[in-house]
């Protein structure tokens, strides 16, 4: 054997081939995982940055229905709002005064998301329903400056994250319930045949001290759930 020559035994060759095979399998599994993750995220984020869902049992048991147009009152169980390619900060004062009455379905404007839909009691009993908004994902702390305005008919409330400077609610807003849940609210006493028009408006508030360059490129994904409970009508004695 020449000096410096390396001689591999059959056992060493076998081990090397086995190791190479294991590495190849691991790389293929990693690639498969990345492909699956990509398609899952692609489906999730193409669905919209804000979705509204009604519990199926709510529709089946109480005939509370959700729809987007008075011309088509067929019930749907899920609504996805239209996304904006880019959202710059604006002031609440720049929003249309009649934003809750101007349209049905998606009616986004410059630098804000707006979506209106209806909830109607098509049953024979008076019901309560609840609605909650949950944060699914946050990128670059964009939730620090976001505003969510909710109209139920003419009743309106604006929600924002608590100010980290004062530790209190931002001026003119109701603070988020916690870091993951924005609101849980009850709408009592929806009578048979009665309907509510609900409008959701989302924007970045430029007057918020946390609306800074650091949140540029950020994203916020949320969803709204609607569910109900029955109200037992008591006879008047």
mmCIF file of the C-alpha atoms, coordinates in Angstrom:
data_MODEL
# 
_entry.id   MODEL 
# 
loop_
_atom_site.group_PDB 
_atom_site.id 
_atom_site.type_symbol 
_atom_site.label_atom_id 
_atom_site.label_alt_id 
_atom_site.label_comp_id 
_atom_site.label_asym_id 
_atom_site.label_entity_id 
_atom_site.label_seq_id 
_atom_site.pdbx_PDB_ins_code 
_atom_site.Cartn_x 
_atom_site.Cartn_y 
_atom_site.Cartn_z 
_atom_site.occupancy 
_atom_site.B_iso_or_equiv 
_atom_site.pdbx_formal_charge 
_atom_site.auth_seq_id 
_atom_site.auth_comp_id 
_atom_site.auth_asym_id 
_atom_site.auth_atom_id 
_atom_site.pdbx_PDB_model_num 
ATOM 1   C CA . UNK A 1 1   ? 0.000   0.000  0.000  1.00 0.00 ? 1   UNK A CA 1 
ATOM 2   C CA . UNK A 1 2   ? 1.406   3.356  -0.983 1.00 0.00 ? 2   UNK A CA 1 
ATOM 3   C CA . UNK A 1 3   ? 2.145   5.920  1.690  1.00 0.00 ? 3   UNK A CA 1 
ATOM 4   C CA . UNK A 1 4   ? -0.919  8.068  2.514  1.00 0.00 ? 4   UNK A CA 1 
ATOM 5   C CA . UNK A 1 5   ? -3.357  5.803  0.680  1.00 0.00 ? 5   UNK A CA 1 
ATOM 6   C CA . UNK A 1 6   ? -6.655  5.248  2.493  1.00 0.00 ? 6   UNK A CA 1 
ATOM 7   C CA . UNK A 1 7   ? -8.161  1.821  2.304  1.00 0.00 ? 7   UNK A CA 1 
ATOM 8   C CA . UNK A 1 8   ? -11.860 1.448  3.144  1.00 0.00 ? 8   UNK A CA 1 
ATOM 9   C CA . UNK A 1 9   ? -13.162 -1.850 4.338  1.00 0.00 ? 9   UNK A CA 1 
ATOM 10  C CA . UNK A 1 10  ? -16.487 -3.217 3.104  1.00 0.00 ? 10  UNK A CA 1 
ATOM 11  C CA . UNK A 1 11  ? -18.020 -2.411 6.486  1.00 0.00 ? 11  UNK A CA 1 
ATOM 12  C CA . UNK A 1 12  ? -16.889 1.241  6.310  1.00 0.00 ? 12  UNK A CA 1 
ATOM 13  C CA . UNK A 1 13  ? -18.285 1.617  2.795  1.00 0.00 ? 13  UNK A CA 1 
ATOM 14  C CA . UNK A 1 14  ? -21.577 0.163  3.960  1.00 0.00 ? 14  UNK A CA 1 
ATOM 15  C CA . UNK A 1 15  ? -21.734 2.603  6.901  1.00 0.00 ? 15  UNK A CA 1 
ATOM 16  C CA . UNK A 1 16  ? -20.966 5.563  4.633  1.00 0.00 ? 16  UNK A CA 1 
ATOM 17  C CA . UNK A 1 17  ? -23.727 4.606  2.185  1.00 0.00 ? 17  UNK A CA 1 
ATOM 18  C CA . UNK A 1 18  ? -26.154 4.138  5.065  1.00 0.00 ? 18  UNK A CA 1 
ATOM 19  C CA . UNK A 1 19  ? -25.264 7.579  6.456  1.00 0.00 ? 19  UNK A CA 1 
ATOM 20  C CA . UNK A 1 20  ? -25.697 9.204  3.024  1.00 0.00 ? 20  UNK A CA 1 
ATOM 21  C CA . UNK A 1 21  ? -29.082 7.525  2.672  1.00 0.00 ? 21  UNK A CA 1 
ATOM 22  C CA . UNK A 1 22  ? -30.190 8.802  6.098  1.00 0.00 ? 22  UNK A CA 1 
ATOM 23  C CA . UNK A 1 23  ? -29.053 12.341 5.237  1.00 0.00 ? 23  UNK A CA 1 
ATOM 24  C CA . UNK A 1 24  ? -30.962 12.185 1.944  1.00 0.00 ? 24  UNK A CA 1 
ATOM 25  C CA . UNK A 1 25  ? -34.142 11.017 3.705  1.00 0.00 ? 25  UNK A CA 1 
ATOM 26  C CA . UNK A 1 26  ? -33.841 13.790 6.312  1.00 0.00 ? 26  UNK A CA 1 
ATOM 27  C CA . UNK A 1 27  ? -33.382 16.424 3.585  1.00 0.00 ? 27  UNK A CA 1 
ATOM 28  C CA . UNK A 1 28  ? -36.387 15.118 1.658  1.00 0.00 ? 28  UNK A CA 1 
ATOM 29  C CA . UNK A 1 29  ? -38.537 15.128 4.800  1.00 0.00 ? 29  UNK A CA 1 
ATOM 30  C CA . UNK A 1 30  ? -37.423 18.688 5.586  1.00 0.00 ? 30  UNK A CA 1 
ATOM 31  C CA . UNK A 1 31  ? -38.252 19.774 2.044  1.00 0.00 ? 31  UNK A CA 1 
ATOM 32  C CA . UNK A 1 32  ? -41.663 18.088 2.280  1.00 0.00 ? 32  UNK A CA 1 
ATOM 33  C CA . UNK A 1 33  ? -42.327 19.867 5.585  1.00 0.00 ? 33  UNK A CA 1 
ATOM 34  C CA . UNK A 1 34  ? -41.417 23.242 4.079  1.00 0.00 ? 34  UNK A CA 1 
ATOM 35  C CA . UNK A 1 35  ? -43.676 22.644 1.070  1.00 0.00 ? 35  UNK A CA 1 
ATOM 36  C CA . UNK A 1 36  ? -46.612 21.659 3.301  1.00 0.00 ? 36  UNK A CA 1 
ATOM 37  C CA . UNK A 1 37  ? -46.010 24.650 5.592  1.00 0.00 ? 37  UNK A CA 1 
ATOM 38  C CA . UNK A 1 38  ? -45.918 26.974 2.576  1.00 0.00 ? 38  UNK A CA 1 
ATOM 39  C CA . UNK A 1 39  ? -49.245 25.719 1.231  1.00 0.00 ? 39  UNK A CA 1 
ATOM 40  C CA . UNK A 1 40  ? -50.897 25.890 4.654  1.00 0.00 ? 40  UNK A CA 1 
ATOM 41  C CA . UNK A 1 41  ? -49.724 29.474 5.221  1.00 0.00 ? 41  UNK A CA 1 
ATOM 42  C CA . UNK A 1 42  ? -50.665 30.389 1.667  1.00 0.00 ? 42  UNK A CA 1 
ATOM 43  C CA . UNK A 1 43  ? -54.212 29.110 2.217  1.00 0.00 ? 43  UNK A CA 1 
ATOM 44  C CA . UNK A 1 44  ? -54.481 30.875 5.578  1.00 0.00 ? 44  UNK A CA 1 
ATOM 45  C CA . UNK A 1 45  ? -53.241 34.264 4.401  1.00 0.00 ? 45  UNK A CA 1 
ATOM 46  C CA . UNK A 1 46  ? -55.045 34.231 1.068  1.00 0.00 ? 46  UNK A CA 1 
ATOM 47  C CA . UNK A 1 47  ? -58.249 33.781 3.024  1.00 0.00 ? 47  UNK A CA 1 
ATOM 48  C CA . UNK A 1 48  ? -58.029 37.374 4.198  1.00 0.00 ? 48  UNK A CA 1 
ATOM 49  C CA . UNK A 1 49  ? -56.611 39.225 7.156  1.00 0.00 ? 49  UNK A CA 1 
ATOM 50  C CA . UNK A 1 50  ? -60.012 39.208 8.867  1.00 0.00 ? 50  UNK A CA 1 
ATOM 51  C CA . UNK A 1 51  ? -62.644 36.466 8.736  1.00 0.00 ? 51  UNK A CA 1 
ATOM 52  C CA . UNK A 1 52  ? -66.124 36.297 10.247 1.00 0.00 ? 52  UNK A CA 1 
ATOM 53  C CA . UNK A 1 53  ? -67.575 32.901 11.157 1.00 0.00 ? 53  UNK A CA 1 
ATOM 54  C CA . UNK A 1 54  ? -70.902 31.852 12.612 1.00 0.00 ? 54  UNK A CA 1 
ATOM 55  C CA . UNK A 1 55  ? -71.199 28.697 14.645 1.00 0.00 ? 55  UNK A CA 1 
ATOM 56  C CA . UNK A 1 56  ? -73.028 26.058 12.591 1.00 0.00 ? 56  UNK A CA 1 
ATOM 57  C CA . UNK A 1 57  ? -75.145 25.025 15.574 1.00 0.00 ? 57  UNK A CA 1 
ATOM 58  C CA . UNK A 1 58  ? -76.334 28.608 15.940 1.00 0.00 ? 58  UNK A CA 1 
ATOM 59  C CA . UNK A 1 59  ? -77.853 28.452 12.465 1.00 0.00 ? 59  UNK A CA 1 
ATOM 60  C CA . UNK A 1 60  ? -79.289 24.946 12.873 1.00 0.00 ? 60  UNK A CA 1 
ATOM 61  C CA . UNK A 1 61  ? -80.757 25.385 16.346 1.00 0.00 ? 61  UNK A CA 1 
ATOM 62  C CA . UNK A 1 62  ? -81.946 29.003 16.406 1.00 0.00 ? 62  UNK A CA 1 
ATOM 63  C CA . UNK A 1 63  ? -82.183 30.111 12.762 1.00 0.00 ? 63  UNK A CA 1 
ATOM 64  C CA . UNK A 1 64  ? -79.853 33.057 13.330 1.00 0.00 ? 64  UNK A CA 1 
ATOM 65  C CA . UNK A 1 65  ? -78.563 33.665 9.812  1.00 0.00 ? 65  UNK A CA 1 
ATOM 66  C CA . UNK A 1 66  ? -75.697 35.728 8.435  1.00 0.00 ? 66  UNK A CA 1 
ATOM 67  C CA . UNK A 1 67  ? -75.631 37.272 4.964  1.00 0.00 ? 67  UNK A CA 1 
ATOM 68  C CA . UNK A 1 68  ? -74.053 40.212 3.144  1.00 0.00 ? 68  UNK A CA 1 
ATOM 69  C CA . UNK A 1 69  ? -76.879 41.572 0.997  1.00 0.00 ? 69  UNK A CA 1 
ATOM 70  C CA . UNK A 1 70  ? -80.567 42.284 1.491  1.00 0.00 ? 70  UNK A CA 1 
ATOM 71  C CA . UNK A 1 71  ? -81.056 41.087 -2.082 1.00 0.00 ? 71  UNK A CA 1 
ATOM 72  C CA . UNK A 1 72  ? -79.744 37.630 -1.146 1.00 0.00 ? 72  UNK A CA 1 
ATOM 73  C CA . UNK A 1 73  ? -80.595 36.600 2.388  1.00 0.00 ? 73  UNK A CA 1 
ATOM 74  C CA . UNK A 1 74  ? -79.266 33.053 2.037  1.00 0.00 ? 74  UNK A CA 1 
ATOM 75  C CA . UNK A 1 75  ? -77.280 32.188 5.133  1.00 0.00 ? 75  UNK A CA 1 
ATOM 76  C CA . UNK A 1 76  ? -73.497 31.832 4.976  1.00 0.00 ? 76  UNK A CA 1 
ATOM 77  C CA . UNK A 1 77  ? -71.284 30.508 7.734  1.00 0.00 ? 77  UNK A CA 1 
ATOM 78  C CA . UNK A 1 78  ? -68.090 32.355 6.801  1.00 0.00 ? 78  UNK A CA 1 
ATOM 79  C CA . UNK A 1 79  ? -67.125 35.735 5.356  1.00 0.00 ? 79  UNK A CA 1 
ATOM 80  C CA . UNK A 1 80  ? -63.594 36.807 4.385  1.00 0.00 ? 80  UNK A CA 1 
ATOM 81  C CA . UNK A 1 81  ? -62.891 40.506 4.125  1.00 0.00 ? 81  UNK A CA 1 
ATOM 82  C CA . UNK A 1 82  ? -60.880 41.930 1.229  1.00 0.00 ? 82  UNK A CA 1 
ATOM 83  C CA . UNK A 1 83  ? -57.234 42.705 2.023  1.00 0.00 ? 83  UNK A CA 1 
ATOM 84  C CA . UNK A 1 84  ? -55.382 45.899 1.189  1.00 0.00 ? 84  UNK A CA 1 
ATOM 85  C CA . UNK A 1 85  ? -52.012 45.579 -0.558 1.00 0.00 ? 85  UNK A CA 1 
ATOM 86  C CA . UNK A 1 86  ? -50.733 48.426 1.615  1.00 0.00 ? 86  UNK A CA 1 
ATOM 87  C CA . UNK A 1 87  ? -52.226 50.327 4.538  1.00 0.00 ? 87  UNK A CA 1 
ATOM 88  C CA . UNK A 1 88  ? -50.821 53.702 5.545  1.00 0.00 ? 88  UNK A CA 1 
ATOM 89  C CA . UNK A 1 89  ? -51.811 55.382 8.798  1.00 0.00 ? 89  UNK A CA 1 
ATOM 90  C CA . UNK A 1 90  ? -54.831 57.687 8.845  1.00 0.00 ? 90  UNK A CA 1 
ATOM 91  C CA . UNK A 1 91  ? -56.974 59.476 11.415 1.00 0.00 ? 91  UNK A CA 1 
ATOM 92  C CA . UNK A 1 92  ? -60.377 58.304 12.569 1.00 0.00 ? 92  UNK A CA 1 
ATOM 93  C CA . UNK A 1 93  ? -61.593 61.735 11.495 1.00 0.00 ? 93  UNK A CA 1 
ATOM 94  C CA . UNK A 1 94  ? -60.811 60.851 7.860  1.00 0.00 ? 94  UNK A CA 1 
ATOM 95  C CA . UNK A 1 95  ? -63.307 57.984 7.780  1.00 0.00 ? 95  UNK A CA 1 
ATOM 96  C CA . UNK A 1 96  ? -66.704 58.593 6.105  1.00 0.00 ? 96  UNK A CA 1 
ATOM 97  C CA . UNK A 1 97  ? -69.330 59.698 8.614  1.00 0.00 ? 97  UNK A CA 1 
ATOM 98  C CA . UNK A 1 98  ? -71.874 57.226 7.211  1.00 0.00 ? 98  UNK A CA 1 
ATOM 99  C CA . UNK A 1 99  ? -69.430 54.349 6.796  1.00 0.00 ? 99  UNK A CA 1 
ATOM 100 C CA . UNK A 1 100 ? -71.889 51.942 8.437  1.00 0.00 ? 100 UNK A CA 1 
ATOM 101 C CA . UNK A 1 101 ? -74.644 52.850 5.965  1.00 0.00 ? 101 UNK A CA 1 
ATOM 102 C CA . UNK A 1 102 ? -72.820 53.477 2.700  1.00 0.00 ? 102 UNK A CA 1 
ATOM 103 C CA . UNK A 1 103 ? -72.685 49.897 1.392  1.00 0.00 ? 103 UNK A CA 1 
ATOM 104 C CA . UNK A 1 104 ? -73.066 46.155 1.948  1.00 0.00 ? 104 UNK A CA 1 
ATOM 105 C CA . UNK A 1 105 ? -70.288 43.571 1.932  1.00 0.00 ? 105 UNK A CA 1 
ATOM 106 C CA . UNK A 1 106 ? -66.764 44.850 1.274  1.00 0.00 ? 106 UNK A CA 1 
ATOM 107 C CA . UNK A 1 107 ? -66.423 48.619 0.941  1.00 0.00 ? 107 UNK A CA 1 
ATOM 108 C CA . UNK A 1 108 ? -62.761 49.299 1.702  1.00 0.00 ? 108 UNK A CA 1 
ATOM 109 C CA . UNK A 1 109 ? -61.461 52.825 1.288  1.00 0.00 ? 109 UNK A CA 1 
ATOM 110 C CA . UNK A 1 110 ? -58.044 54.389 1.021  1.00 0.00 ? 110 UNK A CA 1 
ATOM 111 C CA . UNK A 1 111 ? -55.979 52.909 3.866  1.00 0.00 ? 111 UNK A CA 1 
ATOM 112 C CA . UNK A 1 112 ? -58.851 51.224 5.720  1.00 0.00 ? 112 UNK A CA 1 
ATOM 113 C CA . UNK A 1 113 ? -60.799 47.964 5.605  1.00 0.00 ? 113 UNK A CA 1 
ATOM 114 C CA . UNK A 1 114 ? -64.595 48.134 5.885  1.00 0.00 ? 114 UNK A CA 1 
ATOM 115 C CA . UNK A 1 115 ? -67.066 45.266 5.673  1.00 0.00 ? 115 UNK A CA 1 
ATOM 116 C CA . UNK A 1 116 ? -70.790 45.175 6.414  1.00 0.00 ? 116 UNK A CA 1 
ATOM 117 C CA . UNK A 1 117 ? -73.057 42.172 6.896  1.00 0.00 ? 117 UNK A CA 1 
ATOM 118 C CA . UNK A 1 118 ? -76.375 41.254 8.486  1.00 0.00 ? 118 UNK A CA 1 
ATOM 119 C CA . UNK A 1 119 ? -77.477 38.972 11.305 1.00 0.00 ? 119 UNK A CA 1 
ATOM 120 C CA . UNK A 1 120 ? -81.165 38.091 11.233 1.00 0.00 ? 120 UNK A CA 1 
ATOM 121 C CA . UNK A 1 121 ? -83.329 36.039 13.544 1.00 0.00 ? 121 UNK A CA 1 
ATOM 122 C CA . UNK A 1 122 ? -85.364 33.880 11.159 1.00 0.00 ? 122 UNK A CA 1 
ATOM 123 C CA . UNK A 1 123 ? -86.605 31.685 13.997 1.00 0.00 ? 123 UNK A CA 1 
ATOM 124 C CA . UNK A 1 124 ? -89.635 31.924 16.271 1.00 0.00 ? 124 UNK A CA 1 
ATOM 125 C CA . UNK A 1 125 ? -87.882 32.671 19.566 1.00 0.00 ? 125 UNK A CA 1 
ATOM 126 C CA . UNK A 1 126 ? -86.094 35.727 20.899 1.00 0.00 ? 126 UNK A CA 1 
ATOM 127 C CA . UNK A 1 127 ? -82.370 35.059 21.121 1.00 0.00 ? 127 UNK A CA 1 
ATOM 128 C CA . UNK A 1 128 ? -79.159 36.595 22.371 1.00 0.00 ? 128 UNK A CA 1 
ATOM 129 C CA . UNK A 1 129 ? -76.011 36.310 20.341 1.00 0.00 ? 129 UNK A CA 1 
ATOM 130 C CA . UNK A 1 130 ? -72.405 36.882 21.241 1.00 0.00 ? 130 UNK A CA 1 
ATOM 131 C CA . UNK A 1 131 ? -69.516 38.040 19.073 1.00 0.00 ? 131 UNK A CA 1 
ATOM 132 C CA . UNK A 1 132 ? -65.823 37.825 19.821 1.00 0.00 ? 132 UNK A CA 1 
ATOM 133 C CA . UNK A 1 133 ? -62.677 38.872 17.971 1.00 0.00 ? 133 UNK A CA 1 
ATOM 134 C CA . UNK A 1 134 ? -59.453 36.921 18.444 1.00 0.00 ? 134 UNK A CA 1 
ATOM 135 C CA . UNK A 1 135 ? -55.945 37.744 17.229 1.00 0.00 ? 135 UNK A CA 1 
ATOM 136 C CA . UNK A 1 136 ? -54.362 34.905 15.245 1.00 0.00 ? 136 UNK A CA 1 
ATOM 137 C CA . UNK A 1 137 ? -51.020 36.408 14.238 1.00 0.00 ? 137 UNK A CA 1 
ATOM 138 C CA . UNK A 1 138 ? -49.066 39.639 14.700 1.00 0.00 ? 138 UNK A CA 1 
ATOM 139 C CA . UNK A 1 139 ? -46.011 40.785 12.766 1.00 0.00 ? 139 UNK A CA 1 
ATOM 140 C CA . UNK A 1 140 ? -43.893 43.769 13.885 1.00 0.00 ? 140 UNK A CA 1 
ATOM 141 C CA . UNK A 1 141 ? -46.276 44.709 16.720 1.00 0.00 ? 141 UNK A CA 1 
ATOM 142 C CA . UNK A 1 142 ? -48.680 46.357 14.313 1.00 0.00 ? 142 UNK A CA 1 
ATOM 143 C CA . UNK A 1 143 ? -51.448 45.784 16.877 1.00 0.00 ? 143 UNK A CA 1 
ATOM 144 C CA . UNK A 1 144 ? -49.945 48.639 18.915 1.00 0.00 ? 144 UNK A CA 1 
ATOM 145 C CA . UNK A 1 145 ? -51.469 51.174 16.505 1.00 0.00 ? 145 UNK A CA 1 
ATOM 146 C CA . UNK A 1 146 ? -54.421 49.348 14.962 1.00 0.00 ? 146 UNK A CA 1 
ATOM 147 C CA . UNK A 1 147 ? -58.016 50.420 15.545 1.00 0.00 ? 147 UNK A CA 1 
ATOM 148 C CA . UNK A 1 148 ? -61.082 48.199 15.181 1.00 0.00 ? 148 UNK A CA 1 
ATOM 149 C CA . UNK A 1 149 ? -64.430 49.968 14.997 1.00 0.00 ? 149 UNK A CA 1 
ATOM 150 C CA . UNK A 1 150 ? -67.622 47.925 15.250 1.00 0.00 ? 150 UNK A CA 1 
ATOM 151 C CA . UNK A 1 151 ? -71.094 49.179 14.426 1.00 0.00 ? 151 UNK A CA 1 
ATOM 152 C CA . UNK A 1 152 ? -74.147 47.172 15.428 1.00 0.00 ? 152 UNK A CA 1 
ATOM 153 C CA . UNK A 1 153 ? -76.832 49.213 13.682 1.00 0.00 ? 153 UNK A CA 1 
ATOM 154 C CA . UNK A 1 154 ? -76.146 52.757 14.970 1.00 0.00 ? 154 UNK A CA 1 
ATOM 155 C CA . UNK A 1 155 ? -74.285 51.688 18.120 1.00 0.00 ? 155 UNK A CA 1 
ATOM 156 C CA . UNK A 1 156 ? -70.537 52.055 17.669 1.00 0.00 ? 156 UNK A CA 1 
ATOM 157 C CA . UNK A 1 157 ? -67.425 51.206 19.684 1.00 0.00 ? 157 UNK A CA 1 
ATOM 158 C CA . UNK A 1 158 ? -63.721 51.610 18.867 1.00 0.00 ? 158 UNK A CA 1 
ATOM 159 C CA . UNK A 1 159 ? -61.183 49.146 20.260 1.00 0.00 ? 159 UNK A CA 1 
ATOM 160 C CA . UNK A 1 160 ? -57.429 49.593 20.685 1.00 0.00 ? 160 UNK A CA 1 
ATOM 161 C CA . UNK A 1 161 ? -54.543 48.054 22.576 1.00 0.00 ? 161 UNK A CA 1 
ATOM 162 C CA . UNK A 1 162 ? -53.850 49.610 25.946 1.00 0.00 ? 162 UNK A CA 1 
ATOM 163 C CA . UNK A 1 163 ? -51.274 52.401 25.835 1.00 0.00 ? 163 UNK A CA 1 
ATOM 164 C CA . UNK A 1 164 ? -47.866 51.151 27.057 1.00 0.00 ? 164 UNK A CA 1 
ATOM 165 C CA . UNK A 1 165 ? -47.062 54.745 28.060 1.00 0.00 ? 165 UNK A CA 1 
ATOM 166 C CA . UNK A 1 166 ? -50.035 55.478 30.334 1.00 0.00 ? 166 UNK A CA 1 
ATOM 167 C CA . UNK A 1 167 ? -51.134 51.909 31.017 1.00 0.00 ? 167 UNK A CA 1 
ATOM 168 C CA . UNK A 1 168 ? -54.688 53.003 30.202 1.00 0.00 ? 168 UNK A CA 1 
ATOM 169 C CA . UNK A 1 169 ? -57.038 52.795 27.231 1.00 0.00 ? 169 UNK A CA 1 
ATOM 170 C CA . UNK A 1 170 ? -56.176 55.029 24.295 1.00 0.00 ? 170 UNK A CA 1 
ATOM 171 C CA . UNK A 1 171 ? -58.345 58.154 24.148 1.00 0.00 ? 171 UNK A CA 1 
ATOM 172 C CA . UNK A 1 172 ? -61.808 57.476 22.756 1.00 0.00 ? 172 UNK A CA 1 
ATOM 173 C CA . UNK A 1 173 ? -61.370 53.700 22.739 1.00 0.00 ? 173 UNK A CA 1 
ATOM 174 C CA . UNK A 1 174 ? -62.146 50.570 24.697 1.00 0.00 ? 174 UNK A CA 1 
ATOM 175 C CA . UNK A 1 175 ? -58.993 48.581 25.389 1.00 0.00 ? 175 UNK A CA 1 
ATOM 176 C CA . UNK A 1 176 ? -58.430 45.056 24.086 1.00 0.00 ? 176 UNK A CA 1 
ATOM 177 C CA . UNK A 1 177 ? -59.639 42.377 26.458 1.00 0.00 ? 177 UNK A CA 1 
ATOM 178 C CA . UNK A 1 178 ? -56.163 40.800 26.608 1.00 0.00 ? 178 UNK A CA 1 
ATOM 179 C CA . UNK A 1 179 ? -53.176 40.020 24.368 1.00 0.00 ? 179 UNK A CA 1 
ATOM 180 C CA . UNK A 1 180 ? -55.093 37.440 22.321 1.00 0.00 ? 180 UNK A CA 1 
ATOM 181 C CA . UNK A 1 181 ? -58.754 38.410 22.618 1.00 0.00 ? 181 UNK A CA 1 
ATOM 182 C CA . UNK A 1 182 ? -59.896 41.840 21.494 1.00 0.00 ? 182 UNK A CA 1 
ATOM 183 C CA . UNK A 1 183 ? -63.550 41.667 22.548 1.00 0.00 ? 183 UNK A CA 1 
ATOM 184 C CA . UNK A 1 184 ? -66.301 39.393 23.765 1.00 0.00 ? 184 UNK A CA 1 
ATOM 185 C CA . UNK A 1 185 ? -69.653 41.181 23.549 1.00 0.00 ? 185 UNK A CA 1 
ATOM 186 C CA . UNK A 1 186 ? -73.285 40.189 23.959 1.00 0.00 ? 186 UNK A CA 1 
ATOM 187 C CA . UNK A 1 187 ? -76.184 41.433 21.843 1.00 0.00 ? 187 UNK A CA 1 
ATOM 188 C CA . UNK A 1 188 ? -79.302 40.632 23.873 1.00 0.00 ? 188 UNK A CA 1 
ATOM 189 C CA . UNK A 1 189 ? -82.892 40.256 22.763 1.00 0.00 ? 189 UNK A CA 1 
ATOM 190 C CA . UNK A 1 190 ? -82.910 39.844 18.980 1.00 0.00 ? 190 UNK A CA 1 
ATOM 191 C CA . UNK A 1 191 ? -86.592 39.285 18.258 1.00 0.00 ? 191 UNK A CA 1 
ATOM 192 C CA . UNK A 1 192 ? -88.026 37.009 15.559 1.00 0.00 ? 192 UNK A CA 1 
ATOM 193 C CA . UNK A 1 193 ? -87.814 38.739 12.176 1.00 0.00 ? 193 UNK A CA 1 
ATOM 194 C CA . UNK A 1 194 ? -85.413 41.383 13.528 1.00 0.00 ? 194 UNK A CA 1 
ATOM 195 C CA . UNK A 1 195 ? -81.981 41.926 11.979 1.00 0.00 ? 195 UNK A CA 1 
ATOM 196 C CA . UNK A 1 196 ? -78.820 43.809 12.834 1.00 0.00 ? 196 UNK A CA 1 
ATOM 197 C CA . UNK A 1 197 ? -76.449 45.408 10.363 1.00 0.00 ? 197 UNK A CA 1 
ATOM 198 C CA . UNK A 1 198 ? -72.870 44.925 11.567 1.00 0.00 ? 198 UNK A CA 1 
ATOM 199 C CA . UNK A 1 199 ? -69.988 46.936 10.121 1.00 0.00 ? 199 UNK A CA 1 
ATOM 200 C CA . UNK A 1 200 ? -66.314 46.270 10.881 1.00 0.00 ? 200 UNK A CA 1 
ATOM 201 C CA . UNK A 1 201 ? -63.720 48.984 10.144 1.00 0.00 ? 201 UNK A CA 1 
ATOM 202 C CA . UNK A 1 202 ? -59.955 48.454 10.587 1.00 0.00 ? 202 UNK A CA 1 
ATOM 203 C CA . UNK A 1 203 ? -57.203 51.053 10.187 1.00 0.00 ? 203 UNK A CA 1 
ATOM 204 C CA . UNK A 1 204 ? -53.866 52.247 11.584 1.00 0.00 ? 204 UNK A CA 1 
ATOM 205 C CA . UNK A 1 205 ? -54.377 55.289 13.770 1.00 0.00 ? 205 UNK A CA 1 
ATOM 206 C CA . UNK A 1 206 ? -51.798 57.940 12.875 1.00 0.00 ? 206 UNK A CA 1 
ATOM 207 C CA . UNK A 1 207 ? -52.400 59.857 16.107 1.00 0.00 ? 207 UNK A CA 1 
ATOM 208 C CA . UNK A 1 208 ? -51.381 56.833 18.180 1.00 0.00 ? 208 UNK A CA 1 
ATOM 209 C CA . UNK A 1 209 ? -47.878 57.370 19.684 1.00 0.00 ? 209 UNK A CA 1 
ATOM 210 C CA . UNK A 1 210 ? -47.080 53.728 18.794 1.00 0.00 ? 210 UNK A CA 1 
ATOM 211 C CA . UNK A 1 211 ? -47.716 54.373 15.087 1.00 0.00 ? 211 UNK A CA 1 
ATOM 212 C CA . UNK A 1 212 ? -44.006 54.539 14.181 1.00 0.00 ? 212 UNK A CA 1 
ATOM 213 C CA . UNK A 1 213 ? -41.771 53.416 11.305 1.00 0.00 ? 213 UNK A CA 1 
ATOM 214 C CA . UNK A 1 214 ? -40.898 50.216 13.181 1.00 0.00 ? 214 UNK A CA 1 
ATOM 215 C CA . UNK A 1 215 ? -44.311 48.721 12.355 1.00 0.00 ? 215 UNK A CA 1 
ATOM 216 C CA . UNK A 1 216 ? -43.909 49.265 8.603  1.00 0.00 ? 216 UNK A CA 1 
ATOM 217 C CA . UNK A 1 217 ? -44.444 45.944 6.807  1.00 0.00 ? 217 UNK A CA 1 
ATOM 218 C CA . UNK A 1 218 ? -46.339 44.522 9.763  1.00 0.00 ? 218 UNK A CA 1 
ATOM 219 C CA . UNK A 1 219 ? -49.443 42.353 9.531  1.00 0.00 ? 219 UNK A CA 1 
ATOM 220 C CA . UNK A 1 220 ? -52.346 41.535 11.798 1.00 0.00 ? 220 UNK A CA 1 
ATOM 221 C CA . UNK A 1 221 ? -54.604 38.526 11.244 1.00 0.00 ? 221 UNK A CA 1 
ATOM 222 C CA . UNK A 1 222 ? -57.833 38.229 13.235 1.00 0.00 ? 222 UNK A CA 1 
ATOM 223 C CA . UNK A 1 223 ? -61.116 36.358 13.180 1.00 0.00 ? 223 UNK A CA 1 
ATOM 224 C CA . UNK A 1 224 ? -64.596 37.057 14.503 1.00 0.00 ? 224 UNK A CA 1 
ATOM 225 C CA . UNK A 1 225 ? -66.865 34.337 15.889 1.00 0.00 ? 225 UNK A CA 1 
ATOM 226 C CA . UNK A 1 226 ? -70.637 34.630 16.289 1.00 0.00 ? 226 UNK A CA 1 
ATOM 227 C CA . UNK A 1 227 ? -72.625 32.296 18.513 1.00 0.00 ? 227 UNK A CA 1 
ATOM 228 C CA . UNK A 1 228 ? -75.840 32.456 20.539 1.00 0.00 ? 228 UNK A CA 1 
ATOM 229 C CA . UNK A 1 229 ? -77.899 31.387 23.495 1.00 0.00 ? 229 UNK A CA 1 
ATOM 230 C CA . UNK A 1 230 ? -81.663 31.050 23.783 1.00 0.00 ? 230 UNK A CA 1 
ATOM 231 C CA . UNK A 1 231 ? -83.752 33.403 25.874 1.00 0.00 ? 231 UNK A CA 1 
ATOM 232 C CA . UNK A 1 232 ? -86.626 31.794 27.705 1.00 0.00 ? 232 UNK A CA 1 
ATOM 233 C CA . UNK A 1 233 ? -89.673 34.046 27.374 1.00 0.00 ? 233 UNK A CA 1 
ATOM 234 C CA . UNK A 1 234 ? -91.415 34.412 30.709 1.00 0.00 ? 234 UNK A CA 1 
ATOM 235 C CA . UNK A 1 235 ? -95.177 34.838 30.751 1.00 0.00 ? 235 UNK A CA 1 
ATOM 236 C CA . UNK A 1 236 ? -96.408 38.016 32.373 1.00 0.00 ? 236 UNK A CA 1 
ATOM 237 C CA . UNK A 1 237 ? -98.387 37.241 35.507 1.00 0.00 ? 237 UNK A CA 1 
# 
